[in-house]
Short mmCIF file of C-alpha atoms and ligand atoms in Angstrom, two decimals:
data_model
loop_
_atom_site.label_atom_id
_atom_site.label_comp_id
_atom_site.label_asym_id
_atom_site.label_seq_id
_atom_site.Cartn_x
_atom_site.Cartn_y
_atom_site.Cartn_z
CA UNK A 1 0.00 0.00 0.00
CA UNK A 2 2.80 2.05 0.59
CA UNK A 3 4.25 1.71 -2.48
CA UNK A 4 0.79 2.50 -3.85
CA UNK A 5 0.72 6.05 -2.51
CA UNK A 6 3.81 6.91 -2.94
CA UNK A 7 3.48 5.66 -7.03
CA UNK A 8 0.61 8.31 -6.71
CA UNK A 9 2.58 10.77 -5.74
CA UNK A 10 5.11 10.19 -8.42
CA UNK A 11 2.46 10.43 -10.84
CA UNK A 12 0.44 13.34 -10.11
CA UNK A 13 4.10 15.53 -9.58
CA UNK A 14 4.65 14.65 -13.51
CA UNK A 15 1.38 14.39 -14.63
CA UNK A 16 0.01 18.09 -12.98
CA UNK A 17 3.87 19.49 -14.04
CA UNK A 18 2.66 18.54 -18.05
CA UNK A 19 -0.90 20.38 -17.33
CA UNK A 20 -1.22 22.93 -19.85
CA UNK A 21 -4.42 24.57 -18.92
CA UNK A 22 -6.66 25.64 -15.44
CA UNK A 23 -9.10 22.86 -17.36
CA UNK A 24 -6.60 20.06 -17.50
CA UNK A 25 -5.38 20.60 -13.89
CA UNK A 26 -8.87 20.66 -12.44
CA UNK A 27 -9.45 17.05 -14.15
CA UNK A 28 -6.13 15.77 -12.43
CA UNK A 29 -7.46 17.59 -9.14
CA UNK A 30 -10.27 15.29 -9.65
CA UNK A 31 -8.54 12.06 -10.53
CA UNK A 32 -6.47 12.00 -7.70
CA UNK A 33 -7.87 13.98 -4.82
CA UNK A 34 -11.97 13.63 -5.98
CA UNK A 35 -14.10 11.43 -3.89
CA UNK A 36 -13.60 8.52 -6.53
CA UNK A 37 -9.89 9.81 -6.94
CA UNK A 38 -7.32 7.32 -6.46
CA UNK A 39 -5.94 8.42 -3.21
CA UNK A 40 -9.30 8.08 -1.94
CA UNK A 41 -9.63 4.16 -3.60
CA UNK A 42 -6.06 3.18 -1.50
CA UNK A 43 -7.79 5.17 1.79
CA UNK A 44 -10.89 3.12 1.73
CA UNK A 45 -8.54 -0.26 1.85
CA UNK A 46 -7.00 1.32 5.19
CA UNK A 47 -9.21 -1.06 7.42
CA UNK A 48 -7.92 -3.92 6.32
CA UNK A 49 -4.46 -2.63 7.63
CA UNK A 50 -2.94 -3.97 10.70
CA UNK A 51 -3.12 -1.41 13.68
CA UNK A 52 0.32 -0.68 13.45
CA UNK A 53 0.01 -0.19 9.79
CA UNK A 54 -2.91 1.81 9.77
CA UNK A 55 -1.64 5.16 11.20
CA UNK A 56 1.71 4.97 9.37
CA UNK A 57 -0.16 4.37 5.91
CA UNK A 58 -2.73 7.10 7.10
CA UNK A 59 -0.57 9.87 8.01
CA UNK A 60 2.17 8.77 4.97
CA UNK A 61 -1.67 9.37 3.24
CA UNK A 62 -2.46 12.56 4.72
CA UNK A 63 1.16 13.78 3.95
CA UNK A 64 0.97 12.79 -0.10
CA UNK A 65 -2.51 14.94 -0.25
CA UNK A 66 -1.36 17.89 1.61
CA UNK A 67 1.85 18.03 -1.41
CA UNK A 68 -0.26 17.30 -4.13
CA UNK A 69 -2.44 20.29 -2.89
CA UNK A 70 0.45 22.26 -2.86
CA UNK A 71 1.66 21.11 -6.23
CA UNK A 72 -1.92 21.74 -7.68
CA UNK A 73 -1.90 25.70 -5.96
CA UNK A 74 1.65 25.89 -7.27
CA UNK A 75 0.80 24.97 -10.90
CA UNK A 76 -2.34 26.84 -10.80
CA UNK A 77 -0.82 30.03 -10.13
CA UNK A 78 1.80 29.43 -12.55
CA UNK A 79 -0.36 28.94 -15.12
CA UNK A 80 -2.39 31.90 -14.48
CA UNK A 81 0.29 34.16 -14.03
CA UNK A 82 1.73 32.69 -17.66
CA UNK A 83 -2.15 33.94 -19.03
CA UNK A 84 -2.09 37.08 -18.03
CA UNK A 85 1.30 37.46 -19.14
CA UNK A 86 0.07 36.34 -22.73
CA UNK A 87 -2.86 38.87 -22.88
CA UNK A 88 -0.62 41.96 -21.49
CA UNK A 89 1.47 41.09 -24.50
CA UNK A 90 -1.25 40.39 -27.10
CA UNK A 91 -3.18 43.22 -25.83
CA UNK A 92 -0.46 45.60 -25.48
CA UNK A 93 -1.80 49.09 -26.29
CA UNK A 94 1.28 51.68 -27.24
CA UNK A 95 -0.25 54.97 -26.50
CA UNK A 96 3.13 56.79 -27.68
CA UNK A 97 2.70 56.16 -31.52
CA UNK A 98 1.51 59.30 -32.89
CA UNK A 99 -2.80 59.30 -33.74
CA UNK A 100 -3.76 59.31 -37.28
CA UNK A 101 -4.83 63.04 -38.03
CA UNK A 102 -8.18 63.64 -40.18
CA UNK A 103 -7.68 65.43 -43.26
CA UNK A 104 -9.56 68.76 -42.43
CA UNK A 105 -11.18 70.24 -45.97
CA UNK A 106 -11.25 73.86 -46.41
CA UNK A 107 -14.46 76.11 -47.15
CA UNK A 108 -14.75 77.02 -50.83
CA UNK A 109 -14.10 80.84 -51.24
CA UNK A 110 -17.45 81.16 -52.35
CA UNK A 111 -19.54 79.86 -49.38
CA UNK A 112 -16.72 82.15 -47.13
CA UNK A 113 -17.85 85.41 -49.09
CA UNK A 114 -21.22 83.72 -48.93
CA UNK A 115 -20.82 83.55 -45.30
CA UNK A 116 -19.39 86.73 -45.04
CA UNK A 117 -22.33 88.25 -46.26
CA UNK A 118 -24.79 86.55 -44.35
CA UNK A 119 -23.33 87.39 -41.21
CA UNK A 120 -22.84 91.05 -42.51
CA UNK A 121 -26.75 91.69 -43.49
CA UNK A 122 -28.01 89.26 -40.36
CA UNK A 123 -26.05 91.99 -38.59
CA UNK A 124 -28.10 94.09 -39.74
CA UNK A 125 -31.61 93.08 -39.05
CA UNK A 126 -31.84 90.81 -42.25
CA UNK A 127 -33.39 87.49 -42.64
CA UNK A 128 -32.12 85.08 -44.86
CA UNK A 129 -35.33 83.81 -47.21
CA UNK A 130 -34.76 81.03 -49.89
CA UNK A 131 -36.27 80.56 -53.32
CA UNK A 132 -36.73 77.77 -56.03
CA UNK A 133 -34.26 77.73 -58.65
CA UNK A 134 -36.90 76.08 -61.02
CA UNK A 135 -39.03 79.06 -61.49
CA UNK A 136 -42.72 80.51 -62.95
CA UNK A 137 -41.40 82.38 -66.14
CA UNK A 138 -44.20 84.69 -64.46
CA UNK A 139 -42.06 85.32 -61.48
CA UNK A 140 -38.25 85.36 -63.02
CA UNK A 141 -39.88 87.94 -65.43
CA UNK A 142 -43.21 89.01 -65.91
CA UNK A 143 -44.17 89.98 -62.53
CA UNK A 144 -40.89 91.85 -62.39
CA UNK A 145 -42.57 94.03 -65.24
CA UNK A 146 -40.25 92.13 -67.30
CA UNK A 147 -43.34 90.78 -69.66
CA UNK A 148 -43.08 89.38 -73.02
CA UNK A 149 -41.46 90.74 -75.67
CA UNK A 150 -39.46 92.41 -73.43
CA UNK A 151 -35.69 92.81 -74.42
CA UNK A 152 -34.50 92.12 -71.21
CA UNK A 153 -35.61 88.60 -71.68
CA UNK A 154 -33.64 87.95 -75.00
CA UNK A 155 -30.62 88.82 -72.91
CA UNK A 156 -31.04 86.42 -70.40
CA UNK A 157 -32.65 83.40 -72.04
CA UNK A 158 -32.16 80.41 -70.00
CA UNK A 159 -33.31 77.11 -70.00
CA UNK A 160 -36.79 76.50 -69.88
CA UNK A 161 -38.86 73.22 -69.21
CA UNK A 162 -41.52 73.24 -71.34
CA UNK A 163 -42.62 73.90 -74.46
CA UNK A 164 -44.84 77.09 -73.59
CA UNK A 165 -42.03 78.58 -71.78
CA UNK A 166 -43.71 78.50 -68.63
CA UNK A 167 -41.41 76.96 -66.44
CA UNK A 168 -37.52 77.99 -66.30
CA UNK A 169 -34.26 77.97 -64.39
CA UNK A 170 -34.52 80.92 -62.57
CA UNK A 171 -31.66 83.56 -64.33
CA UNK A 172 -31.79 85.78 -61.37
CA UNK A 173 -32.77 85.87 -57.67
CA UNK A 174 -35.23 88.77 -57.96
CA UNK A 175 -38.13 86.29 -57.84
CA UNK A 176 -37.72 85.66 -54.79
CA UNK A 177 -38.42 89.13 -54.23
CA UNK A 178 -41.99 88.32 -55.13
CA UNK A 179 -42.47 85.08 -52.77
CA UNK A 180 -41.57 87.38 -49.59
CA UNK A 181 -43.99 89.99 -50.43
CA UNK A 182 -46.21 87.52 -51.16
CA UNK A 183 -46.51 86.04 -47.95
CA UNK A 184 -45.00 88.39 -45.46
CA UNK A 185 -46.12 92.02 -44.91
CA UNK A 186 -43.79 95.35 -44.57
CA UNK A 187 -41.57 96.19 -42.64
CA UNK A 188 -39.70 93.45 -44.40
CA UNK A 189 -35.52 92.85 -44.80
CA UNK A 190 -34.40 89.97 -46.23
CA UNK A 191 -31.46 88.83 -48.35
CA UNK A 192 -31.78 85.28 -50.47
CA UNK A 193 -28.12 84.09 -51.61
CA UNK A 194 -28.64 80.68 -54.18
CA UNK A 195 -27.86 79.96 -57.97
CA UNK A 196 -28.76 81.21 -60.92
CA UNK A 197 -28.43 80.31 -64.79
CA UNK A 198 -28.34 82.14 -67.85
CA UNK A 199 -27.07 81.08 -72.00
CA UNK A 200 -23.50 83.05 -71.36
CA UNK A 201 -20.32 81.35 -72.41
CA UNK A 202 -17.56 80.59 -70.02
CA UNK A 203 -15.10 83.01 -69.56
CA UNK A 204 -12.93 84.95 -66.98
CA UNK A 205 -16.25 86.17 -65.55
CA UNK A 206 -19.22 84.12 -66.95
CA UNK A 207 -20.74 81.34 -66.32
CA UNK A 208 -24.11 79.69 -67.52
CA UNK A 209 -24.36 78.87 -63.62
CA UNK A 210 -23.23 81.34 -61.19
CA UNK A 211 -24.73 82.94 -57.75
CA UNK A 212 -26.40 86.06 -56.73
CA UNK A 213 -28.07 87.52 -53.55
CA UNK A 214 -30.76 89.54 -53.65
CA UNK A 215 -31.64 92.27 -50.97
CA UNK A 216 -35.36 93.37 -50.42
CA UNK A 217 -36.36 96.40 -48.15
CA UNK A 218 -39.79 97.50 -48.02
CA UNK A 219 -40.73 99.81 -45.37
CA UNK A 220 -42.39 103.37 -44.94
CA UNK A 221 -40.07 106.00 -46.08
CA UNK A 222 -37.44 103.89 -47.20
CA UNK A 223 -35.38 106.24 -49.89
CA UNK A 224 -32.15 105.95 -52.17
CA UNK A 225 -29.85 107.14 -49.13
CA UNK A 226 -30.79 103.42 -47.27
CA UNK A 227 -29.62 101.54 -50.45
CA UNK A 228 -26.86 103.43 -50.65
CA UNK A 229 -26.02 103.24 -46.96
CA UNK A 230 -26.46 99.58 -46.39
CA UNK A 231 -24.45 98.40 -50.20
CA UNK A 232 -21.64 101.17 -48.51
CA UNK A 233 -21.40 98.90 -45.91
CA UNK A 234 -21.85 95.64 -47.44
CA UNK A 235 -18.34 96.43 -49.30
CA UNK A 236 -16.38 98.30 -46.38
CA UNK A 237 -16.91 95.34 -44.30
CA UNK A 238 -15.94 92.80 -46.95
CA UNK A 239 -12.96 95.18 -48.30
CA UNK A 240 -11.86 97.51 -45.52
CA UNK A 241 -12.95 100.95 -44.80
CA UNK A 242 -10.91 102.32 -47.17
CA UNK A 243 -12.75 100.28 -50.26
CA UNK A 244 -14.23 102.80 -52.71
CA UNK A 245 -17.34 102.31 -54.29
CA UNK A 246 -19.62 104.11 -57.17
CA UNK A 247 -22.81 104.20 -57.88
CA UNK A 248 -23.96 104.54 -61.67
CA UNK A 249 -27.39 105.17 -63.19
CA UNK A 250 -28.38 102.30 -64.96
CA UNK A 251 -31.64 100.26 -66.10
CA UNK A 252 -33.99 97.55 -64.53
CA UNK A 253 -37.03 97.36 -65.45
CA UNK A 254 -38.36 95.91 -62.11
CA UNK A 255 -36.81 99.25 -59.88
CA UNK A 256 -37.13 103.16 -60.46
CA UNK A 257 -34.26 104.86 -60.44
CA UNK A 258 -32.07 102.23 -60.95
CA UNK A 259 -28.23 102.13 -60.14
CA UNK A 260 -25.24 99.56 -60.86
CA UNK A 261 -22.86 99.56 -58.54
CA UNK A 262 -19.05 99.30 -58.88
CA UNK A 263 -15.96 98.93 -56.17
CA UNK A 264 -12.62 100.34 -57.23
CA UNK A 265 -10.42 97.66 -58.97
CA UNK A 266 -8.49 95.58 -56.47
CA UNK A 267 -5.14 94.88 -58.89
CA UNK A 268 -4.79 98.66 -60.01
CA UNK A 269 -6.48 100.96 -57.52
CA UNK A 270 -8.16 102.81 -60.18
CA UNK A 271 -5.61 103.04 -63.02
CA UNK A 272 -7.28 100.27 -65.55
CA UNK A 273 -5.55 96.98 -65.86
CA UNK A 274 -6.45 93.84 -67.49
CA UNK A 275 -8.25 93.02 -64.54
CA UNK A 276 -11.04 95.89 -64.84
CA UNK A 277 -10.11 96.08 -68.56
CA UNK A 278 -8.80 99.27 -68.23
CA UNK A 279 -11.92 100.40 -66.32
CA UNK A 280 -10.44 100.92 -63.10
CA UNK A 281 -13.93 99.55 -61.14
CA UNK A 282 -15.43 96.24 -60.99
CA UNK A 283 -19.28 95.83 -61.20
CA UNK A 284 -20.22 93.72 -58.69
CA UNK A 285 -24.05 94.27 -58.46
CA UNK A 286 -27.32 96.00 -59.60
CA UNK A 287 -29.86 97.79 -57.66
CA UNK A 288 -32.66 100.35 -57.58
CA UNK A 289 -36.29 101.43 -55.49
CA UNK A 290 -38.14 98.79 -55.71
CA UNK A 291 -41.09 99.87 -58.40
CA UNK A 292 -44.58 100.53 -57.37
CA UNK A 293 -46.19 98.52 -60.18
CA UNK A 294 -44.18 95.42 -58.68
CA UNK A 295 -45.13 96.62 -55.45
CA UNK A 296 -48.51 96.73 -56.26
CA UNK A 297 -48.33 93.56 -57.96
CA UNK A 298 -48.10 91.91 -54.70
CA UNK A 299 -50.89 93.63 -52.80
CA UNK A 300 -48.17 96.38 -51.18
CA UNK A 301 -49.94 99.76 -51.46
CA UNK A 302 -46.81 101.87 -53.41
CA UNK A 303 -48.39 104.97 -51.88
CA UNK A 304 -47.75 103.99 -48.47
CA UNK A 305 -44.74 101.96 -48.76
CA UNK A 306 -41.31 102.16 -50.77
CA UNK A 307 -38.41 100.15 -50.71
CA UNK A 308 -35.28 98.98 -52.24
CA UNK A 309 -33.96 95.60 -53.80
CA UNK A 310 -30.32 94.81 -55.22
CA UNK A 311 -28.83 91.77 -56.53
CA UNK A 312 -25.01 91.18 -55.81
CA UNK A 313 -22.50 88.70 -57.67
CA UNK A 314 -21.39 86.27 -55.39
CA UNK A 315 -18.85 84.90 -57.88
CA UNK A 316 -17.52 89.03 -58.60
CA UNK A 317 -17.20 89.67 -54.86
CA UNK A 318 -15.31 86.20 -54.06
CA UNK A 319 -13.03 87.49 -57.00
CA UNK A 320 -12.45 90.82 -55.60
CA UNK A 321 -12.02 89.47 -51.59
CA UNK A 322 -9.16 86.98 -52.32
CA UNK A 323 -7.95 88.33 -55.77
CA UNK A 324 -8.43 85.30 -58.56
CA UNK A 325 -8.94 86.88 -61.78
CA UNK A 326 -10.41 84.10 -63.17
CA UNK A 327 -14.27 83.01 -62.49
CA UNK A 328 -13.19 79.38 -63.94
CA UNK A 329 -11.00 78.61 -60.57
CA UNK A 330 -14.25 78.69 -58.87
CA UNK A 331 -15.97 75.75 -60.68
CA UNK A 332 -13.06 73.51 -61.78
CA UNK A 333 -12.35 71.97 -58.06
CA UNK A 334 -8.74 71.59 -58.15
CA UNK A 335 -7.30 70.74 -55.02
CA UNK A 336 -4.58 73.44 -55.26
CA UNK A 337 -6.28 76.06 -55.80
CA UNK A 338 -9.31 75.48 -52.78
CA UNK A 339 -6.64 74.15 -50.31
CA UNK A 340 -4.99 77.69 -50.39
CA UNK A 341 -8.52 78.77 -48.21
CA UNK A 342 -8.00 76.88 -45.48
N1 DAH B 1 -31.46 90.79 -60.99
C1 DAH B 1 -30.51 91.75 -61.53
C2 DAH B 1 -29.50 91.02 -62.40
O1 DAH B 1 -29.46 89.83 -62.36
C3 DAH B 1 -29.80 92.45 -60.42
C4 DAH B 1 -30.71 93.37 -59.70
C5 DAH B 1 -30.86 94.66 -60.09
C6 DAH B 1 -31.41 92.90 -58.61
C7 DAH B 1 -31.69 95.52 -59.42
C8 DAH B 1 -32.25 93.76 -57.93
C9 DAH B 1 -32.38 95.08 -58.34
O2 DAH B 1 -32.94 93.37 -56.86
O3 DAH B 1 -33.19 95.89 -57.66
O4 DAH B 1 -28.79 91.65 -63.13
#
């Protein structure tokens, strides 16, 4: 019996030393310390020991459990502390190497002038109002007192939808002038910044898609000296204080009097370059009193209430604020040219 246990304990040192997992070590727990484990099957023959025998074999018993406990706690810690070793490595995080930076775009040099002027008319008690850019023929001209036959609709002839020439892409952002007052009342002050199309061919500065934004204020007494006022402003706060603008008489046929207005050339100051070709000013938008038959038009009593409407080049102004002589930079979306903005 002796030679039993201690053949046990020979065997269990080896076999627990070869366990390779927690799983395999709790079977060999099992086999030779569990209730039908083997030391247990050479305990249960101790009765038939002599009684000199029996407390030799039972304590020589007692002793072989006890160090294959130990051996078992031994291995088991071992075997965890080998784990965890595994998953630090396997897991290892190195928070030195540098992050991956995002590639930040840059705003197109239109939407910042767009911007720009937003936050410059907001600033100044404007609302921003949107319009469709598939539009009534009705609205982009007739209303407008722009009616048929009229020679301002040769100039800007567009594309149009169907074959009664109904329905168009809006050439201009006036009509939206005629949606406000058609649903709001005076005092109104809006602006309304979006595309617009016309049949021109692509130049320096054309393009058969380009934007504008309109201005609208209607209001009692509203006179020349407020248009002039709040466009004076408009460019000083784009171009510096010491921007110079100036104010021609021209023709629309949807204001009376009606002006153009022009801001000193940015490349020559004045002298005429190829930039203003040889002008010396820029147009950069038209303007006028609004007129009281398209006042009236929308149910705004003329007699009561005046106001004034202009209708800026986003494209000429972007041109002007970051000096690109050439409209085309704007649409061709080359990567050198739009990074410069960020
Ligand atoms: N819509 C005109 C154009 O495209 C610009 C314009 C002129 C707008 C006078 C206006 C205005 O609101 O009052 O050339």
């Amino acid at each position: 019996m002796k030679n039993k246990l201690e053949e046990i304990a020979r065997q269990s040192k080896e076999a627990i030393a070869a366990a390779a997992n927690p799983e395999a070590l709790e079977g060999l727990r099992v086999k030779y310390l569990g209730k039908k484990g083997e030391l247990s099957a050479v305990l249960k023959q101790l009765g038939s020991l002599s009684s000199e025998e029996r407390p030799v074999i039972g304590q020589l018993a007692n002793e072989i459990r006890a160090g294959i406990e130990k051996t078992l706690a031994e291995k088991n810690a071992a075997l965890h502390s080998a784990l965890l070793e595994r998953r630090l490595r396997d897991e290892a995080l190195d928070v030195t190497i540098p992050g991956r930076a995002f590639a930040v775009g840059a705003r197109h040099p239109l939407r910042i002038v767009w911007d720009e002027c937003v936050d410059i008319f907001t600033g100044m008690g404007f609302s921003v109002a949107e319009g469709p850019e598939i539009e009534l023929a009705e609205y982009n001209f007739t209303r407008l007192n722009t009616g048929e036959g009229h020679p301002a609709r040769d100039r800007q002839d567009t594309f149009y939808f169907t074959d009664d020439d109904r329905v168009l892409l809006r050439t201009q952002t006036s009509p939206v002038q005629l949606h406000v007052m058609e649903s709001t009342r005076p005092p109104i002050r809006i602006i309304s910044p979006g595309r617009v199309y016309r049949k021109d061919e692509v130049d320096a500065t054309h393009s058969p898609m380009f934007h504008q934004m309109e201005g609208l204020v209607v209001d009692k007494g509203i006179t020349m000296g407020d248009l002039k006022g709040t466009l004076n402003t408009l460019v000083r706060r784009l171009y510096g204080d010491d921007a110079k603008t100036r104010f021609r008489p021209h023709h629309f046929p949807f204001t009376e009097p009606s002006c153009e207005v022009d801001v000193q050339c940015f490349e020559c100051h004045g002298e005429g370059c190829r930039v203003c070709k040889g002008e010396g000013w820029i147009e950069v938008l038209g303007a006028g009193m609004v007129h009281p038959r398209v006042l009236s038009g929308c149910g705004i009593d003329p007699d009561e209430y005046s106001g004034f409407a202009f209708g800026v080049g986003l494209e000429r102004l972007a041109m002007r604020r970051f000096n690109i002589s050439d409209l085309r930079l704007l649409f061709e979306n080359d990567i050198r040219f739009l990074s410069q903005f960020n």
